[in-house]
C-alpha angles and dihedrals in degrees: 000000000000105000133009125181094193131110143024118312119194114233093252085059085056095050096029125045096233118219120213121202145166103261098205092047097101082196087058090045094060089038089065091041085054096052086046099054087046099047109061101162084079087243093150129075114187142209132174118250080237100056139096096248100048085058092045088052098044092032092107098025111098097238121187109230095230082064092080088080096061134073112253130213123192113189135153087000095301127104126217130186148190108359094359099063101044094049095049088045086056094044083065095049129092129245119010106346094071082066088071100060088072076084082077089080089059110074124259094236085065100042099038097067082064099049097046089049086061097039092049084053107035098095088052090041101045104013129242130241136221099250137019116274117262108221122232117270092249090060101031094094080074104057127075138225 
């Protein structure tokens, strides 16, 4: 599943790439706070795979259930996962990590095993928590429900 048309978007999915993560997974946590500290223009918007928001969004969306162990980006209606999405999250960033994004050339049969070897181990590797992160008060504005 790359891309999928179907199903409701909120308005802010349709101004602000919106970011999904697992919220306990302490790897995806500093991933967000990556992605904050290198879009300062404020583009992305976050939820947590575990809120509300993140199943409203995917409610009408056919997800594969090994998904949920992928990051998911939903921008401009259409939803990208594993590789995909963290490549074309990085192209939108500033400084080196745009540098990055030049890996969507290469196709994502070749780039995904990657990406799922780190997401089966990432609990073991970086730990997990016991709750989803609650982001600072001057970054909250960008995450949902």
């Amino acid at each position: 599943m790359k891309k999928n048309r179907t199903g409701p978007d909120t308005d802010d999915s349709l101004q602000h790439p919106i970011v999904m993560f697992d919220g306990v997974c302490n790897f995806c946590n500093s991933s967000v706070e990556f992605i904050i500290r290198r879009d300062p223009r404020g583009l992305f918007h976050f939820t947590a795979l575990q809120s509300d928001a993140a199943r409203s969004l995917l409610a009408n969306r056919e997800l594969n259930t090994s998904e949920s162990d992928s990051i998911l980006l939903l921008e401009n209606g259409q939803l990208y996962s594993s590789s995909t999405a963290a490549l074309r999250i990085a192209r939108r960033l500033k400084g080196w990590p745009r540098l990055t994004s030049v890996f969507l050339i290469v196709p994502s049969v070749l780039r995904d095993p990657l990406y799922r070897l780190l997401a089966r181990n990432r609990y073991r590797w970086f730990g997990k928590q016991d709750a989803c992160m609650l982001p600072s008060p001057d970054v909250r504005a960008r995450f949902l429900g």
